[in-house]
Amino acid sequence: MSTKKQSPELRPLVSLSYLEYLLGTKRDRLQKIATSAGSYYQPFDIHKKGTDKWRHIDNPQHPLKTLQKRILKNILNRNIRRLPDGMTGGISGRSIVENAKIHIGKECIGVIDIKNCFPSTNYHQINQVWIDHFGCGYKTANLLTKLTTFQHRLPQGAPTSPLLCNFALAPVFGEIKAVADSAGLDITIFIDDITVSGSKKSITDSIEPIIKILVKHGYAVRKRKVKVITSNYSQKVTGIPVNRKLSIGRGHIQQIRNLILETASLKGYIPSNDYCKIQGKISFAKSVSKTQGVKLGKFAEKMLVHPLMQVGVKKDEASRDCKRFSDNHKYTERN
């Protein structure tokens, strides 16, 4: 767990004057942006590599996104200690590595994926988060809810959405953890991925009760993504192998090596954004397995000998504008 010093928790966010102070913006301006918040989104879709599926991104723009970043920094991040230790996604000081460590070397792991988690988290749930977790009065909660939701739901791509999702799921996680604890299972949740580990029988018996809790709270489960994996097979938690120890996995290592080789084959110069992408992947590898990460770093140092050429980051070619998102996406409206 990170030892980084955290800001003190907020006092209850009852008044609009306190919100003005925290966001550095006058209430008239906050209310004006909140009233027309939907107009600051520019939705688009990203193609999921290796599939025929597209992922929807709501894509908030300035000045709404600027306010969302301030809400994240000055309000949400200052209250993360209130979230259970088993919640690891989108939380400063917690990561997929922390999420995976808990499940190393277990007889069996069970994985449950919450379907359309963000869009299934509605306006009313987020409004209740501001009241229950932050002590907001009615006006303050209503204003913050308008600034952090889109079409009556939690937006994809907003900086505030991951943590707000955690706060909304906290009571759900509490109920699920009670089921896991009674069965002697370890449990974590990384945004929309729930993982339990322990004996195969306990996991098999607990899957259905966990799904019933999620459904009771308005969430659905991808049945095909409910997995029960014994130690005889490759066990992965949020993509990280955990059978005996944390490992980045042979396939992932080979992908990084191939990316290094492809970049090294370029003549004359190495684009700076390609180099940064490689270094990011190596840093992640080190966070999972220092030995594997160091080897990849040495390989990159050996191969990437050409000078860097500074280039801007281009928009992903595998994306498309989503102008008619209300027709293209089932989850646009929730009452």
PDB file of N, CA and C in Angstrom, residues 285-334:
ATOM      1  N   ALA A 285       5.451  -3.389 -16.231  1.00  0.00           N
ATOM      2  CA  ALA A 285       6.034  -4.719 -16.045  1.00  0.00           C
ATOM      3  C   ALA A 285       6.867  -4.776 -14.763  1.00  0.00           C
ATOM      4  N   LYS A 286       7.623  -3.717 -14.482  1.00  0.00           N
ATOM      5  CA  LYS A 286       8.430  -3.663 -13.261  1.00  0.00           C
ATOM      6  C   LYS A 286       7.557  -3.655 -12.015  1.00  0.00           C
ATOM      7  N   SER A 287       6.392  -2.993 -12.095  1.00  0.00           N
ATOM      8  CA  SER A 287       5.508  -2.940 -10.929  1.00  0.00           C
ATOM      9  C   SER A 287       4.917  -4.311 -10.613  1.00  0.00           C
ATOM     10  N   VAL A 288       4.801  -5.163 -11.642  1.00  0.00           N
ATOM     11  CA  VAL A 288       4.284  -6.518 -11.438  1.00  0.00           C
ATOM     12  C   VAL A 288       5.410  -7.472 -11.059  1.00  0.00           C
ATOM     13  N   SER A 289       6.483  -7.443 -11.834  1.00  0.00           N
ATOM     14  CA  SER A 289       7.642  -8.305 -11.590  1.00  0.00           C
ATOM     15  C   SER A 289       8.903  -7.511 -11.918  1.00  0.00           C
ATOM     16  N   LYS A 290       9.663  -7.162 -10.886  1.00  0.00           N
ATOM     17  CA  LYS A 290      10.855  -6.344 -11.096  1.00  0.00           C
ATOM     18  C   LYS A 290      11.844  -7.036 -12.016  1.00  0.00           C
ATOM     19  N   THR A 291      12.012  -8.347 -11.840  1.00  0.00           N
ATOM     20  CA  THR A 291      12.964  -9.104 -12.658  1.00  0.00           C
ATOM     21  C   THR A 291      12.588  -9.044 -14.138  1.00  0.00           C
ATOM     22  N   GLN A 292      11.320  -9.319 -14.437  1.00  0.00           N
ATOM     23  CA  GLN A 292      10.874  -9.290 -15.832  1.00  0.00           C
ATOM     24  C   GLN A 292      10.956  -7.886 -16.410  1.00  0.00           C
ATOM     25  N   GLY A 293      10.604  -6.899 -15.598  1.00  0.00           N
ATOM     26  CA  GLY A 293      10.642  -5.520 -16.064  1.00  0.00           C
ATOM     27  C   GLY A 293      12.043  -5.038 -16.363  1.00  0.00           C
ATOM     28  N   VAL A 294      13.004  -5.403 -15.508  1.00  0.00           N
ATOM     29  CA  VAL A 294      14.402  -5.003 -15.714  1.00  0.00           C
ATOM     30  C   VAL A 294      14.945  -5.627 -17.002  1.00  0.00           C
ATOM     31  N   LYS A 295      14.615  -6.876 -17.255  1.00  0.00           N
ATOM     32  CA  LYS A 295      15.069  -7.543 -18.482  1.00  0.00           C
ATOM     33  C   LYS A 295      14.523  -6.836 -19.726  1.00  0.00           C
ATOM     34  N   LEU A 296      13.246  -6.457 -19.672  1.00  0.00           N
ATOM     35  CA  LEU A 296      12.657  -5.739 -20.803  1.00  0.00           C
ATOM     36  C   LEU A 296      13.313  -4.371 -20.981  1.00  0.00           C
ATOM     37  N   GLY A 297      13.638  -3.706 -19.851  1.00  0.00           N
ATOM     38  CA  GLY A 297      14.301  -2.407 -19.910  1.00  0.00           C
ATOM     39  C   GLY A 297      15.663  -2.504 -20.567  1.00  0.00           C
ATOM     40  N   LYS A 298      16.410  -3.531 -20.235  1.00  0.00           N
ATOM     41  CA  LYS A 298      17.738  -3.730 -20.829  1.00  0.00           C
ATOM     42  C   LYS A 298      17.623  -4.050 -22.317  1.00  0.00           C
ATOM     43  N   PHE A 299      16.596  -4.824 -22.674  1.00  0.00           N
ATOM     44  CA  PHE A 299      16.380  -5.154 -24.080  1.00  0.00           C
ATOM     45  C   PHE A 299      16.041  -3.899 -24.873  1.00  0.00           C
ATOM     46  N   ALA A 300      15.200  -3.042 -24.308  1.00  0.00           N
ATOM     47  CA  ALA A 300      14.836  -1.790 -24.979  1.00  0.00           C
ATOM     48  C   ALA A 300      16.048  -0.885 -25.130  1.00  0.00           C
ATOM     49  N   GLU A 301      16.870  -0.801 -24.071  1.00  0.00           N
ATOM     50  CA  GLU A 301      18.066   0.041 -24.124  1.00  0.00           C
ATOM     51  C   GLU A 301      19.034  -0.428 -25.210  1.00  0.00           C
ATOM     52  N   LYS A 302      19.102  -1.733 -25.380  1.00  0.00           N
ATOM     53  CA  LYS A 302      19.998  -2.316 -26.387  1.00  0.00           C
ATOM     54  C   LYS A 302      19.495  -2.061 -27.806  1.00  0.00           C
ATOM     55  N   MET A 303      18.150  -2.138 -28.007  1.00  0.00           N
ATOM     56  CA  MET A 303      17.589  -2.072 -29.340  1.00  0.00           C
ATOM     57  C   MET A 303      17.274  -0.649 -29.809  1.00  0.00           C
ATOM     58  N   LEU A 304      16.859   0.208 -28.877  1.00  0.00           N
ATOM     59  CA  LEU A 304      16.397   1.548 -29.268  1.00  0.00           C
ATOM     60  C   LEU A 304      17.560   2.530 -29.228  1.00  0.00           C
ATOM     61  N   VAL A 305      18.395   2.470 -30.254  1.00  0.00           N
ATOM     62  CA  VAL A 305      19.624   3.268 -30.277  1.00  0.00           C
ATOM     63  C   VAL A 305      19.498   4.530 -31.127  1.00  0.00           C
ATOM     64  N   HIS A 306      18.453   4.630 -31.942  1.00  0.00           N
ATOM     65  CA  HIS A 306      18.278   5.811 -32.780  1.00  0.00           C
ATOM     66  C   HIS A 306      17.826   7.004 -31.933  1.00  0.00           C
ATOM     67  N   PRO A 307      18.144   8.226 -32.347  1.00  0.00           N
ATOM     68  CA  PRO A 307      17.688   9.407 -31.598  1.00  0.00           C
ATOM     69  C   PRO A 307      16.172   9.557 -31.662  1.00  0.00           C
ATOM     70  N   LEU A 308      15.623  10.258 -30.658  1.00  0.00           N
ATOM     71  CA  LEU A 308      14.177  10.476 -30.598  1.00  0.00           C
ATOM     72  C   LEU A 308      13.767  11.636 -31.486  1.00  0.00           C
ATOM     73  N   MET A 309      12.586  11.519 -32.067  1.00  0.00           N
ATOM     74  CA  MET A 309      11.995  12.611 -32.831  1.00  0.00           C
ATOM     75  C   MET A 309      10.701  13.015 -32.126  1.00  0.00           C
ATOM     76  N   GLN A 310      10.611  14.279 -31.706  1.00  0.00           N
ATOM     77  CA  GLN A 310       9.439  14.751 -30.984  1.00  0.00           C
ATOM     78  C   GLN A 310       8.243  14.849 -31.930  1.00  0.00           C
ATOM     79  N   VAL A 311       7.187  14.144 -31.599  1.00  0.00           N
ATOM     80  CA  VAL A 311       5.958  14.202 -32.385  1.00  0.00           C
ATOM     81  C   VAL A 311       4.771  14.294 -31.443  1.00  0.00           C
ATOM     82  N   GLY A 312       3.691  14.890 -31.948  1.00  0.00           N
ATOM     83  CA  GLY A 312       2.470  14.972 -31.148  1.00  0.00           C
ATOM     84  C   GLY A 312       1.762  13.639 -31.114  1.00  0.00           C
ATOM     85  N   VAL A 313       0.923  13.463 -30.110  1.00  0.00           N
ATOM     86  CA  VAL A 313       0.146  12.245 -30.004  1.00  0.00           C
ATOM     87  C   VAL A 313      -1.070  12.349 -30.915  1.00  0.00           C
ATOM     88  N   LYS A 314      -1.188  11.413 -31.833  1.00  0.00           N
ATOM     89  CA  LYS A 314      -2.300  11.433 -32.779  1.00  0.00           C
ATOM     90  C   LYS A 314      -3.522  10.729 -32.193  1.00  0.00           C
ATOM     91  N   LYS A 315      -4.685  11.170 -32.624  1.00  0.00           N
ATOM     92  CA  LYS A 315      -5.905  10.500 -32.199  1.00  0.00           C
ATOM     93  C   LYS A 315      -5.897   9.076 -32.730  1.00  0.00           C
ATOM     94  N   ASP A 316      -6.303   8.139 -31.879  1.00  0.00           N
ATOM     95  CA  ASP A 316      -6.332   6.735 -32.255  1.00  0.00           C
ATOM     96  C   ASP A 316      -7.121   6.562 -33.549  1.00  0.00           C
ATOM     97  N   GLU A 317      -6.496   5.922 -34.527  1.00  0.00           N
ATOM     98  CA  GLU A 317      -7.165   5.712 -35.811  1.00  0.00           C
ATOM     99  C   GLU A 317      -8.371   4.797 -35.671  1.00  0.00           C
ATOM    100  N   ALA A 318      -8.302   3.888 -34.657  1.00  0.00           N
ATOM    101  CA  ALA A 318      -9.399   2.955 -34.450  1.00  0.00           C
ATOM    102  C   ALA A 318     -10.464   3.580 -33.563  1.00  0.00           C
ATOM    103  N   SER A 319     -10.947   4.740 -33.967  1.00  0.00           N
ATOM    104  CA  SER A 319     -12.005   5.414 -33.221  1.00  0.00           C
ATOM    105  C   SER A 319     -12.954   6.052 -34.230  1.00  0.00           C
ATOM    106  N   ARG A 320     -14.133   6.412 -33.732  1.00  0.00           N
ATOM    107  CA  ARG A 320     -15.109   7.026 -34.621  1.00  0.00           C
ATOM    108  C   ARG A 320     -15.954   8.011 -33.824  1.00  0.00           C
ATOM    109  N   ASP A 321     -16.410   9.054 -34.471  1.00  0.00           N
ATOM    110  CA  ASP A 321     -17.307   9.989 -33.806  1.00  0.00           C
ATOM    111  C   ASP A 321     -18.625   9.285 -33.498  1.00  0.00           C
ATOM    112  N   CYS A 322     -19.235   9.718 -32.434  1.00  0.00           N
ATOM    113  CA  CYS A 322     -20.491   9.096 -32.030  1.00  0.00           C
ATOM    114  C   CYS A 322     -21.551  10.189 -31.912  1.00  0.00           C
ATOM    115  N   LYS A 323     -22.001  10.707 -33.050  1.00  0.00           N
ATOM    116  CA  LYS A 323     -22.942  11.821 -33.055  1.00  0.00           C
ATOM    117  C   LYS A 323     -24.356  11.362 -32.689  1.00  0.00           C
ATOM    118  N   ARG A 324     -24.686  10.137 -33.036  1.00  0.00           N
ATOM    119  CA  ARG A 324     -26.038   9.646 -32.757  1.00  0.00           C
ATOM    120  C   ARG A 324     -25.990   8.612 -31.643  1.00  0.00           C
ATOM    121  N   PHE A 325     -25.266   8.969 -30.563  1.00  0.00           N
ATOM    122  CA  PHE A 325     -25.058   8.007 -29.480  1.00  0.00           C
ATOM    123  C   PHE A 325     -26.357   7.601 -28.802  1.00  0.00           C
ATOM    124  N   SER A 326     -27.385   8.446 -28.856  1.00  0.00           N
ATOM    125  CA  SER A 326     -28.649   8.081 -28.218  1.00  0.00           C
ATOM    126  C   SER A 326     -29.293   6.875 -28.920  1.00  0.00           C
ATOM    127  N   ASP A 327     -28.978   6.708 -30.210  1.00  0.00           N
ATOM    128  CA  ASP A 327     -29.502   5.562 -30.956  1.00  0.00           C
ATOM    129  C   ASP A 327     -28.554   4.365 -30.881  1.00  0.00           C
ATOM    130  N   ASN A 328     -27.260   4.654 -30.779  1.00  0.00           N
ATOM    131  CA  ASN A 328     -26.266   3.593 -30.859  1.00  0.00           C
ATOM    132  C   ASN A 328     -26.015   2.872 -29.535  1.00  0.00           C
ATOM    133  N   HIS A 329     -26.406   3.483 -28.421  1.00  0.00           N
ATOM    134  CA  HIS A 329     -26.071   2.915 -27.117  1.00  0.00           C
ATOM    135  C   HIS A 329     -27.316   2.768 -26.258  1.00  0.00           C
ATOM    136  N   LYS A 330     -27.573   1.567 -25.834  1.00  0.00           N
ATOM    137  CA  LYS A 330     -28.808   1.228 -25.127  1.00  0.00           C
ATOM    138  C   LYS A 330     -28.927   1.953 -23.781  1.00  0.00           C
ATOM    139  N   TYR A 331     -27.791   2.269 -23.179  1.00  0.00           N
ATOM    140  CA  TYR A 331     -27.816   2.747 -21.797  1.00  0.00           C
ATOM    141  C   TYR A 331     -27.822   4.260 -21.674  1.00  0.00           C
ATOM    142  N   THR A 332     -28.243   4.984 -22.713  1.00  0.00           N
ATOM    143  CA  THR A 332     -28.176   6.453 -22.657  1.00  0.00           C
ATOM    144  C   THR A 332     -29.130   7.061 -21.646  1.00  0.00           C
ATOM    145  N   GLU A 333     -30.276   6.492 -21.454  1.00  0.00           N
ATOM    146  CA  GLU A 333     -31.259   7.102 -20.550  1.00  0.00           C
ATOM    147  C   GLU A 333     -31.656   6.127 -19.441  1.00  0.00           C
ATOM    148  N   ARG A 334     -31.559   6.618 -18.198  1.00  0.00           N
ATOM    149  CA  ARG A 334     -32.044   5.846 -17.039  1.00  0.00           C
ATOM    150  C   ARG A 334     -32.797   6.825 -16.149  1.00  0.00           C
TER     151      ARG A 334
END
